[in-house]
Amino acid sequence: MASQPKPPPPPPPRPKTRGNYNCGRCGQPKKGHVCVAPVPVAAPSGGGSAPSPSPSTSSGAASASGGGGGGEPHRLRRALSFDEAGTPSSPEKKPKVEGDVEMGEPEEGGEDDDDDAVMEVGGRPVPREVMAEVLRRLGPRGVMAAAGVSRGWRDCAGRVWRAADELRLRVLAGSGAGILAALLPRCAALSCLHLRMERDVDASTLACLASSCPSLKTLEITMAANANNKMTGEDLNHFVSEKPSLSVLKIGGCSNLDFINLCSSSLSVLWLSDLCSLSKSVMNCPNMSELSLCFEQQSNDCTDLVSLMDAMGRTCSNLNKMHISSNQLSNEAVFALESANLRGLSMLSLILGSKITDAAVASIVRSCTSLELLDLSGSSISDNGIGMICKAFPHTLSRLLLALCPNVTTRGIQLATAQLPHLQLMDCGMSLCTNLNNEKGPMFGDINGGIRIIRKLCAAKKQPIHQRLIIKHSNLKKLSLWGCSAIDALYVNCPELNDLNLNSCTNLHPERLLLQCPNLKNVHAAGCQDMLIGAIRNQVNQTR
């Protein structure tokens, strides 16, 4: 019997290498190695000559393939926008700045060859630009973790930081003070920074932001419940003066600002919340177009709002949007705003001013010519004031908010919907209330539909329980009647209405409800009777 041929011997095992730290030409370890292998002229597949390495890449990573492959020049980096909602950071895993973010120097003896344009991932060569594009879709925590894998990953993470122009960070309570000082200098192109602070903010934090972000244009700092903002007026003034390119500044928890003295020709948007007892308010910002000042609801607040309003007209003549929230608002403060001659205002919000009456409305009508939004929630205006608003802004006003106005009745609401044809949003929450003194439910609503819990600010007269409200409007899209427990009959005929808030309308009878709104999508009926909720569901389903 003929003997069968022997099978060929198996190939010898592949020698163990050092991965990305081997030379792409001769295969020897790169550290302390000077390659003498000849440079290939063309790729095995007939490609072009080897490209020159990019100066931004590190020489510590190499491809697993040969060095003769062609490559494309680096494309321009795109802006980076981190989204904390997609990659939330948990308090259990705190970022380690020194280990995860620190970018080291290239190793000695590294070669500047075409291997630097690629890196090895799972045994396969991947262009570093592609890897950087993948890391760009991660949150800050993911990019920090990737920087600790290897030199090649760290270089790609560095590209991501250098190309970022927008950054959203949550600074945990247990993190050290140097986390921002270690991370922000890597983002040379950063122009927009959003910080959620769970640790205290002081002058050192602002100094770090001023020195680390030379091109910063937008800064937003929000404070967690357990964090304190310790910056003073002098700290804020010094920070704004050092940032000539800053145009948007939003800071929360400003209870320690004893004064405001800002001077900037670039600042256009300023939001400061939780203010208290300002001794001085000077804002020399000629290009400011939007201003929001929210004061704490304290009875011992001694801020002189009359002087503040008068000064804004002298130094911020281009204001287009103004929001002031304070229980110290009064008719005198509104009169000072009239003397400031801010006739370019399109949005005016003066809320929680229980001392504002119809006389202040007459001043607003005289000083403003083209308001699109007017918010007088928490004031003491009456139906006569609503009538003045309707006569002054019939062609421009699209949003009217009159929540927590105890002197407003169904007559004023119906007058507004009848004489403001361009009205799209109207909020009358807690205005038609049977007994505002004993209400413990939602006490305030804003434009975005949020609800805050606050105590009653002024004595309100008790309105009759059995009130009927009829609203007909062709353009109204959002109607809020939350907490209007005095309404027992409601008729709404609004073909464009898509959002209706009837929360805590406890006295509204199901048989006295009629909704003729074919585009209605959202109806809020928390705290209402079960029969009323069933009637709302049946009528909404019938009109669709």
Coordinates of C-alpha atoms in Angstrom, one line a residue:
M1 CA 0.0 0.0 0.0
A2 CA 1.3 3.4 -1.0
S3 CA 2.1 5.6 1.8
Q4 CA 0.1 8.9 1.9
P5 CA 2.1 12.1 1.7
K6 CA 2.8 13.8 5.0
P7 CA 1.1 17.0 5.7
P8 CA 3.3 20.1 5.7
P9 CA 4.6 21.2 9.1
P10 CA 2.7 23.9 10.8
P11 CA 4.1 27.4 10.5
P12 CA 6.3 28.5 13.4
P13 CA 4.5 30.5 16.1
R14 CA 4.5 34.2 15.7
P15 CA 7.1 35.7 18.1
K16 CA 5.7 37.8 20.9
T17 CA 6.1 41.5 20.2
R18 CA 5.5 44.6 22.2
G19 CA 2.5 45.8 20.2
N20 CA 2.5 49.4 19.3
Y21 CA 6.0 50.0 20.7
N22 CA 7.7 48.1 17.8
C23 CA 9.2 49.8 14.8
G24 CA 7.1 49.5 11.7
R25 CA 10.1 49.0 9.4
C26 CA 12.2 46.4 11.1
G27 CA 10.0 45.1 13.9
Q28 CA 12.5 45.9 16.7
P29 CA 11.4 47.6 19.9
K30 CA 11.4 51.4 19.4
K31 CA 12.9 52.4 22.8
G32 CA 16.5 53.2 22.3
H33 CA 16.4 52.0 18.7
V34 CA 17.7 53.7 15.6
C35 CA 16.2 52.1 12.5
V36 CA 18.6 51.4 9.7
A37 CA 16.1 49.6 7.4
P38 CA 15.7 51.2 4.0
V39 CA 12.7 53.4 3.5
P40 CA 10.3 51.7 0.9
V41 CA 9.6 53.8 -2.1
A42 CA 6.1 52.5 -2.9
A43 CA 3.5 50.4 -1.1
P44 CA 3.1 46.8 -2.0
S45 CA -0.1 47.6 -3.7
G46 CA 1.4 50.3 -5.8
G47 CA 0.2 53.1 -3.7
G48 CA 1.8 56.6 -3.4
S49 CA 4.7 57.6 -1.3
A50 CA 4.6 57.6 2.4
P51 CA 3.1 60.8 3.9
S52 CA 4.9 63.0 6.3
P53 CA 3.7 62.7 9.9
S54 CA 1.4 65.3 11.4
P55 CA 3.1 67.5 14.0
S56 CA 0.1 66.9 16.3
T57 CA 0.5 63.2 16.5
S58 CA 2.7 61.3 18.9
S59 CA 5.6 59.1 17.8
G60 CA 4.9 56.4 20.3
A61 CA 2.2 54.5 18.3
A62 CA 2.8 52.4 15.2
S63 CA 0.7 50.3 12.8
A64 CA 0.8 46.5 12.7
S65 CA 1.2 46.7 8.9
G66 CA 4.1 47.9 6.8
G67 CA 5.2 51.5 6.6
G68 CA 4.8 51.8 2.9
G69 CA 1.0 52.4 2.8
G70 CA -0.3 55.7 1.5
G71 CA -2.3 58.0 3.6
E72 CA -4.5 61.1 3.3
P73 CA -3.7 64.4 4.9
H74 CA -5.5 65.3 8.2
R75 CA -8.9 66.9 7.8
L76 CA -10.0 69.9 9.8
R77 CA -11.2 69.1 13.3
R78 CA -14.9 69.7 14.0
A79 CA -16.3 71.3 17.1
L80 CA -17.0 69.1 20.1
S81 CA -20.2 69.3 22.2
F82 CA -20.3 67.2 25.3
D83 CA -23.7 66.1 26.4
E84 CA -24.0 65.1 30.0
A85 CA -27.4 63.6 29.4
G86 CA -25.9 60.9 27.2
T87 CA -23.1 60.0 29.5
P88 CA -24.0 61.0 33.0
S89 CA -21.2 60.9 35.5
S90 CA -21.9 59.0 38.8
P91 CA -20.6 60.1 42.2
E92 CA -19.2 56.6 42.7
K93 CA -16.7 56.9 39.9
K94 CA -14.8 60.2 40.2
P95 CA -12.5 61.2 37.3
K96 CA -8.8 61.0 38.1
V97 CA -7.3 64.0 36.4
E98 CA -3.6 63.2 37.0
G99 CA -3.8 59.6 35.7
D100 CA -6.5 59.7 33.1
V101 CA -6.1 63.1 31.5
E102 CA -2.4 63.7 31.7
M103 CA -0.8 63.6 28.3
G104 CA 2.8 62.5 28.4
E105 CA 5.8 63.2 26.2
P106 CA 6.8 60.9 23.3
E107 CA 9.3 58.2 24.2
E108 CA 13.0 58.8 23.4
G109 CA 14.2 57.2 20.2
G110 CA 10.8 57.3 18.5
E111 CA 10.7 57.6 14.7
D112 CA 8.6 60.2 12.8
D113 CA 7.3 57.9 10.2
D114 CA 3.9 57.0 8.7
D115 CA 3.2 54.6 11.5
D116 CA 2.3 57.6 13.7
A117 CA -0.8 58.3 11.6
V118 CA -2.4 55.0 12.7
M119 CA -2.7 53.0 15.9
E120 CA -3.5 49.4 16.7
V121 CA -7.0 48.6 18.1
G122 CA -7.8 44.9 18.5
G123 CA -4.8 43.9 16.4
R124 CA -5.9 46.0 13.5
P125 CA -4.5 49.4 12.3
V126 CA -6.9 52.2 12.7
P127 CA -6.2 55.8 11.6
R128 CA -5.9 58.1 14.6
E129 CA -8.3 60.6 13.0
V130 CA -11.0 57.9 12.9
M131 CA -10.3 57.0 16.5
A132 CA -10.4 60.7 17.6
E133 CA -13.8 61.0 15.8
V134 CA -15.1 58.0 17.8
L135 CA -13.8 59.5 21.1
R136 CA -15.4 62.8 20.1
R137 CA -18.8 61.2 20.6
L138 CA -18.1 60.3 24.2
G139 CA -18.6 62.4 27.3
P140 CA -15.8 64.0 29.3
R141 CA -15.6 60.9 31.6
G142 CA -15.2 58.6 28.6
V143 CA -12.5 60.7 27.0
M144 CA -10.6 60.8 30.3
A145 CA -10.8 57.0 30.7
A146 CA -9.6 56.5 27.1
A147 CA -6.5 58.6 27.8
G148 CA -5.3 56.0 30.3
V149 CA -5.3 53.0 27.9
S150 CA -2.1 53.7 26.0
R151 CA 0.0 56.3 24.4
G152 CA -2.0 56.2 21.1
W153 CA -5.3 56.5 22.9
R154 CA -3.9 59.3 25.0
D155 CA -2.9 61.1 21.8
C156 CA -6.3 60.7 20.3
A157 CA -7.9 62.0 23.5
G158 CA -5.6 65.0 23.3
R159 CA -6.8 65.7 19.8
V160 CA -10.4 65.7 21.1
W161 CA -9.6 68.1 23.9
R162 CA -7.7 70.5 21.6
A163 CA -10.6 70.5 19.1
A164 CA -13.4 71.1 21.7
D165 CA -15.2 74.4 21.5
E166 CA -18.0 73.5 23.9
L167 CA -17.7 71.6 27.2
R168 CA -20.2 70.5 29.8
L169 CA -18.8 69.3 33.1
R170 CA -20.3 68.3 36.5
V171 CA -17.7 69.0 39.2
L172 CA -18.3 66.5 42.0
A173 CA -18.2 67.5 45.7
G174 CA -15.3 65.1 46.4
S175 CA -13.1 66.2 43.5
G176 CA -10.1 68.4 44.2
A177 CA -9.7 72.0 43.3
G178 CA -7.2 71.1 40.5
I179 CA -9.6 69.2 38.3
L180 CA -10.4 72.3 36.2
A181 CA -6.8 73.6 36.2
A182 CA -5.7 70.2 34.9
L183 CA -8.4 69.8 32.2
L184 CA -9.2 73.2 30.8
P185 CA -5.7 74.1 29.6
R186 CA -5.9 71.2 27.2
C187 CA -9.0 72.8 25.5
A188 CA -7.2 75.6 23.6
A189 CA -10.2 76.3 21.4
L190 CA -12.8 76.3 24.1
S191 CA -15.4 79.0 23.7
C192 CA -18.4 77.7 25.6
L193 CA -18.2 76.2 29.1
H194 CA -21.1 74.9 31.2
L195 CA -20.3 73.9 34.8
R196 CA -22.6 72.1 37.2
M197 CA -20.9 72.7 40.5
E198 CA -21.4 70.3 43.4
R199 CA -18.5 71.9 45.3
D200 CA -18.1 75.4 46.5
V201 CA -17.2 78.2 44.0
D202 CA -14.9 81.0 45.1
A203 CA -12.4 83.5 43.7
S204 CA -9.9 80.7 42.9
T205 CA -12.4 79.0 40.6
L206 CA -12.9 82.2 38.6
A207 CA -9.1 82.8 38.5
C208 CA -8.6 79.3 37.1
L209 CA -11.3 79.9 34.4
A210 CA -9.7 83.3 33.5
S211 CA -6.2 81.9 33.0
S212 CA -7.2 78.5 31.4
C213 CA -9.7 79.7 28.8
P214 CA -8.3 82.6 26.8
S215 CA -11.0 82.4 24.1
L216 CA -14.0 81.9 26.4
K217 CA -17.2 83.5 25.1
T218 CA -19.9 81.7 27.0
L219 CA -19.8 80.7 30.7
E220 CA -22.7 79.1 32.6
I221 CA -22.3 78.0 36.3
T222 CA -25.2 76.3 38.0
M223 CA -25.0 75.4 41.7
A224 CA -26.2 72.1 43.3
A225 CA -28.3 72.3 46.5
N226 CA -25.3 71.4 48.7
A227 CA -22.8 73.8 47.1
N228 CA -22.2 77.4 47.9
N229 CA -21.2 80.3 45.7
K230 CA -18.7 82.3 47.6
M231 CA -17.6 84.8 44.9
T232 CA -18.0 88.5 45.8
G233 CA -18.7 91.4 43.6
E234 CA -15.1 92.3 43.3
D235 CA -14.2 88.7 42.2
L236 CA -16.9 88.9 39.5
N237 CA -15.8 92.3 38.3
H238 CA -12.2 91.2 38.1
F239 CA -13.2 88.1 36.1
V240 CA -15.3 90.1 33.5
S241 CA -12.5 92.7 33.1
E242 CA -10.0 89.9 32.3
K243 CA -12.2 88.3 29.6
P244 CA -12.6 90.8 26.8
S245 CA -14.2 88.2 24.5
L246 CA -16.9 87.1 27.1
S247 CA -20.4 87.7 25.7
V248 CA -22.7 85.4 27.7
L249 CA -22.4 85.0 31.5
K250 CA -24.9 83.0 33.6
I251 CA -24.2 82.3 37.3
G252 CA -26.4 80.9 40.0
G253 CA -26.3 81.2 43.7
C254 CA -25.0 84.8 43.8
S255 CA -26.1 85.4 47.4
N256 CA -22.6 86.8 48.4
L257 CA -22.4 89.5 45.7
D258 CA -22.5 92.6 47.9
F259 CA -22.4 94.8 44.8
I260 CA -22.3 94.7 41.0
N261 CA -19.9 96.8 39.1
L262 CA -19.4 95.4 35.6
C263 CA -17.7 97.1 32.7
S264 CA -17.6 95.3 29.4
S265 CA -18.0 96.2 25.8
S266 CA -18.5 92.6 24.7
L267 CA -21.0 91.3 27.3
S268 CA -24.4 90.9 25.7
V269 CA -26.2 88.4 28.0
L270 CA -26.1 88.5 31.8
W271 CA -28.0 86.1 34.2
L272 CA -27.5 86.4 37.9
S273 CA -29.8 84.4 40.3
D274 CA -30.2 84.3 44.1
L275 CA -29.1 87.9 44.6
C276 CA -29.6 89.6 48.0
S277 CA -29.1 93.1 49.3
L278 CA -27.0 94.7 46.7
S279 CA -25.4 97.9 48.0
K280 CA -24.4 99.1 44.5
S281 CA -25.4 98.2 41.0
V282 CA -23.4 99.6 38.1
M283 CA -23.4 97.8 34.7
N284 CA -21.6 99.7 32.1
C285 CA -22.3 97.3 29.2
P286 CA -23.4 99.3 26.1
N287 CA -23.9 96.1 24.0
M288 CA -26.0 94.2 26.5
S289 CA -29.2 92.9 25.0
E290 CA -30.5 90.5 27.7
L291 CA -30.5 90.9 31.5
S292 CA -31.9 88.6 34.1
L293 CA -31.7 89.4 37.8
C294 CA -33.4 87.0 40.3
F295 CA -33.4 88.0 44.0
E296 CA -34.0 85.8 46.9
Q297 CA -37.5 86.0 48.4
Q298 CA -36.4 87.6 51.7
S299 CA -38.2 90.3 53.7
N300 CA -34.8 91.8 54.7
D301 CA -33.6 92.4 51.2
C302 CA -32.5 96.1 51.0
T303 CA -31.7 96.3 47.3
D304 CA -32.6 99.7 45.8
L305 CA -34.4 98.6 42.7
V306 CA -35.3 102.2 41.8
S307 CA -31.7 103.2 41.4
L308 CA -30.9 99.9 39.6
M309 CA -33.6 100.5 37.0
D310 CA -32.6 104.1 36.5
A311 CA -28.9 103.2 36.1
M312 CA -29.6 100.5 33.5
G313 CA -31.2 103.0 31.2
R314 CA -28.0 105.1 31.3
T315 CA -25.5 102.4 30.7
C316 CA -27.4 99.6 28.9
S317 CA -29.4 101.4 26.3
N318 CA -29.6 98.5 23.9
L319 CA -31.5 96.1 26.2
N320 CA -34.0 93.9 24.3
K321 CA -34.9 91.4 27.0
M322 CA -35.3 92.1 30.8
H323 CA -36.2 89.8 33.6
I324 CA -36.4 91.0 37.2
S325 CA -37.7 88.8 40.0
S326 CA -38.0 90.4 43.4
N327 CA -40.7 91.0 46.0
Q328 CA -39.2 94.6 46.3
L329 CA -40.6 95.5 42.9
S330 CA -43.0 98.4 43.0
N331 CA -44.6 101.1 40.9
E332 CA -41.6 103.5 41.6
A333 CA -39.2 100.9 40.1
V334 CA -41.3 100.7 37.0
F335 CA -41.5 104.5 36.8
A336 CA -37.7 104.6 36.9
L337 CA -37.6 102.1 34.1
E338 CA -39.8 104.5 32.1
S339 CA -37.4 107.3 32.6
A340 CA -34.6 105.0 31.4
N341 CA -36.2 105.2 27.9
L342 CA -35.7 101.5 27.0
R343 CA -38.0 101.7 24.0
G344 CA -36.3 98.7 22.3
L345 CA -37.6 96.2 24.8
S346 CA -39.4 93.2 23.2
M347 CA -39.6 91.0 26.3
L348 CA -40.3 92.4 29.8
S349 CA -40.7 90.2 32.9
L350 CA -41.3 91.8 36.3
I351 CA -42.5 89.0 38.6
L352 CA -43.4 88.6 42.2
G353 CA -43.9 92.3 42.7
S354 CA -47.0 92.5 44.8
K355 CA -46.8 96.3 44.9
I356 CA -47.1 96.6 41.1
T357 CA -50.6 98.0 40.2
D358 CA -52.3 99.4 37.1
A359 CA -50.3 102.6 37.4
A360 CA -47.2 100.6 36.6
V361 CA -49.0 99.1 33.6
A362 CA -49.7 102.6 32.3
S363 CA -46.0 103.4 32.6
I364 CA -45.0 100.3 30.7
V365 CA -47.5 101.1 27.9
R366 CA -45.9 104.6 27.6
S367 CA -42.3 103.4 27.6
C368 CA -42.6 100.3 25.4
T369 CA -43.9 100.2 21.9
S370 CA -43.5 96.7 20.6
L371 CA -43.6 94.1 23.4
E372 CA -43.8 90.5 22.4
L373 CA -43.7 89.0 25.9
L374 CA -45.1 90.6 29.1
D375 CA -44.9 88.7 32.4
L376 CA -46.4 90.4 35.4
S377 CA -47.0 87.3 37.5
G378 CA -47.4 87.9 41.2
S379 CA -48.5 91.5 40.7
S380 CA -51.7 93.3 41.8
I381 CA -52.9 94.5 38.4
S382 CA -56.6 94.3 37.6
D383 CA -58.8 93.9 34.6
N384 CA -58.3 97.6 33.8
G385 CA -54.6 97.0 33.4
I386 CA -55.2 94.1 31.0
G387 CA -57.4 96.4 29.0
M388 CA -54.5 98.9 28.7
I389 CA -52.2 96.1 27.6
C390 CA -54.6 95.0 24.9
K391 CA -54.9 98.5 23.5
A392 CA -51.2 99.1 23.5
F393 CA -49.9 95.9 21.9
P394 CA -52.6 94.3 19.7
H395 CA -50.2 93.5 16.9
T396 CA -47.1 92.4 18.7
L397 CA -47.9 90.7 22.0
S398 CA -47.7 86.9 21.6
R399 CA -47.1 85.8 25.2
L400 CA -48.9 87.1 28.3
L401 CA -48.3 85.7 31.7
L402 CA -50.5 86.8 34.6
A403 CA -50.1 84.0 37.1
L404 CA -50.7 84.8 40.8
C405 CA -52.6 88.0 40.1
P406 CA -55.5 87.9 42.6
N407 CA -57.3 90.9 41.1
V408 CA -57.6 89.4 37.7
T409 CA -61.0 87.9 36.9
T410 CA -62.5 85.9 34.0
R411 CA -63.5 89.2 32.4
G412 CA -59.9 90.3 32.0
I413 CA -58.8 86.9 30.7
Q414 CA -61.6 86.8 28.1
L415 CA -60.7 90.4 27.1
A416 CA -57.1 89.5 26.5
T417 CA -58.0 86.5 24.3
A418 CA -60.5 88.6 22.3
Q419 CA -58.3 91.7 21.7
L420 CA -54.9 90.1 21.2
P421 CA -55.1 88.2 17.9
H422 CA -51.4 87.2 17.9
L423 CA -51.5 85.6 21.3
Q424 CA -49.9 82.2 21.4
L425 CA -49.3 81.6 25.1
M426 CA -51.3 82.7 28.2
D427 CA -50.7 81.8 31.8
C428 CA -53.3 82.6 34.4
G429 CA -52.4 80.1 37.0
M430 CA -53.6 80.7 40.6
S431 CA -55.3 83.9 39.5
L432 CA -58.9 82.6 39.7
C433 CA -58.5 81.0 43.0
T434 CA -61.1 80.6 45.8
N435 CA -58.7 80.9 48.7
L436 CA -55.1 81.6 47.9
N437 CA -54.2 81.9 51.6
N438 CA -54.7 78.2 52.2
E439 CA -53.3 76.8 49.0
K440 CA -50.3 74.5 49.4
G441 CA -50.0 73.2 45.8
P442 CA -48.0 74.6 42.9
M443 CA -47.7 78.4 43.3
F444 CA -45.8 79.5 40.2
G445 CA -45.4 78.6 36.5
D446 CA -42.9 79.8 34.0
I447 CA -42.8 79.9 30.2
N448 CA -41.3 76.5 29.9
G449 CA -44.0 74.9 32.0
G450 CA -41.9 74.4 35.2
I451 CA -43.5 74.8 38.6
R452 CA -41.8 76.2 41.7
I453 CA -43.1 76.1 45.3
I454 CA -43.2 79.5 47.0
R455 CA -45.3 81.0 49.8
K456 CA -48.0 83.5 49.2
L457 CA -46.6 87.0 48.9
C458 CA -49.6 89.3 49.3
A459 CA -53.1 89.2 50.7
A460 CA -55.6 88.3 48.0
K461 CA -59.3 88.8 48.0
K462 CA -61.5 85.7 47.9
Q463 CA -63.1 85.2 44.5
P464 CA -66.5 83.6 44.0
I465 CA -66.4 79.9 43.4
H466 CA -68.9 79.6 40.6
Q467 CA -67.2 81.3 37.6
R468 CA -67.5 80.5 34.0
L469 CA -64.6 81.0 31.5
I470 CA -65.1 81.1 27.7
I471 CA -62.0 81.3 25.5
K472 CA -62.1 81.6 21.7
H473 CA -58.9 82.2 19.9
S474 CA -57.6 81.2 16.4
N475 CA -53.8 81.3 17.2
L476 CA -53.5 80.4 20.9
K477 CA -51.2 77.3 21.3
K478 CA -50.7 77.1 25.1
L479 CA -53.1 77.9 27.9
S480 CA -52.4 77.5 31.6
L481 CA -55.2 77.6 34.2
W482 CA -53.4 75.6 36.9
G483 CA -54.8 76.1 40.4
C484 CA -57.8 78.1 39.2
S485 CA -60.2 76.5 41.6
A486 CA -62.8 79.2 41.2
I487 CA -63.7 78.0 37.7
D488 CA -66.7 75.5 37.6
A489 CA -67.4 75.9 33.8
L490 CA -64.9 76.0 31.0
Y491 CA -65.4 76.4 27.2
V492 CA -62.3 76.4 25.0
N493 CA -62.6 76.9 21.2
C494 CA -59.0 77.1 20.0
P495 CA -58.1 75.2 16.8
E496 CA -54.3 75.7 17.3
L497 CA -54.2 74.8 21.0
N498 CA -51.8 71.9 21.7
D499 CA -51.1 72.3 25.4
L500 CA -53.7 72.8 28.2
N501 CA -52.9 72.9 31.9
L502 CA -55.8 72.3 34.3
N503 CA -53.9 71.1 37.3
S504 CA -55.7 71.5 40.6
C505 CA -58.9 72.9 39.0
T506 CA -60.8 71.2 41.8
N507 CA -64.2 72.7 41.2
L508 CA -64.4 72.3 37.5
H509 CA -67.5 70.1 36.7
P510 CA -67.2 67.4 33.9
E511 CA -70.6 68.3 32.5
R512 CA -69.6 71.9 32.2
L513 CA -66.4 71.3 30.2
L514 CA -66.3 71.7 26.5
L515 CA -63.1 71.4 24.5
Q516 CA -63.1 72.1 20.8
C517 CA -59.4 71.9 20.1
P518 CA -58.6 69.4 17.3
N519 CA -54.8 69.8 17.7
L520 CA -54.7 69.3 21.5
K521 CA -51.9 66.9 22.4
N522 CA -51.0 67.6 26.0
V523 CA -53.6 68.0 28.8
H524 CA -52.4 68.3 32.4
A525 CA -55.1 67.4 35.0
A526 CA -53.2 66.5 38.2
G527 CA -55.4 66.9 41.3
C528 CA -58.6 67.0 39.3
Q529 CA -61.6 64.7 39.8
D530 CA -61.6 61.3 38.2
M531 CA -64.8 62.1 36.3
L532 CA -63.3 65.3 35.0
I533 CA -60.2 63.4 33.7
G534 CA -62.5 60.9 32.0
A535 CA -64.5 63.7 30.3
I536 CA -61.3 65.3 29.1
R537 CA -60.1 62.0 27.6
N538 CA -63.4 61.4 25.8
Q539 CA -63.6 64.9 24.3
V540 CA -59.9 64.9 23.2
N541 CA -60.5 61.5 21.5
Q542 CA -63.6 62.7 19.8
T543 CA -62.0 65.8 18.3
R544 CA -59.1 63.9 16.7

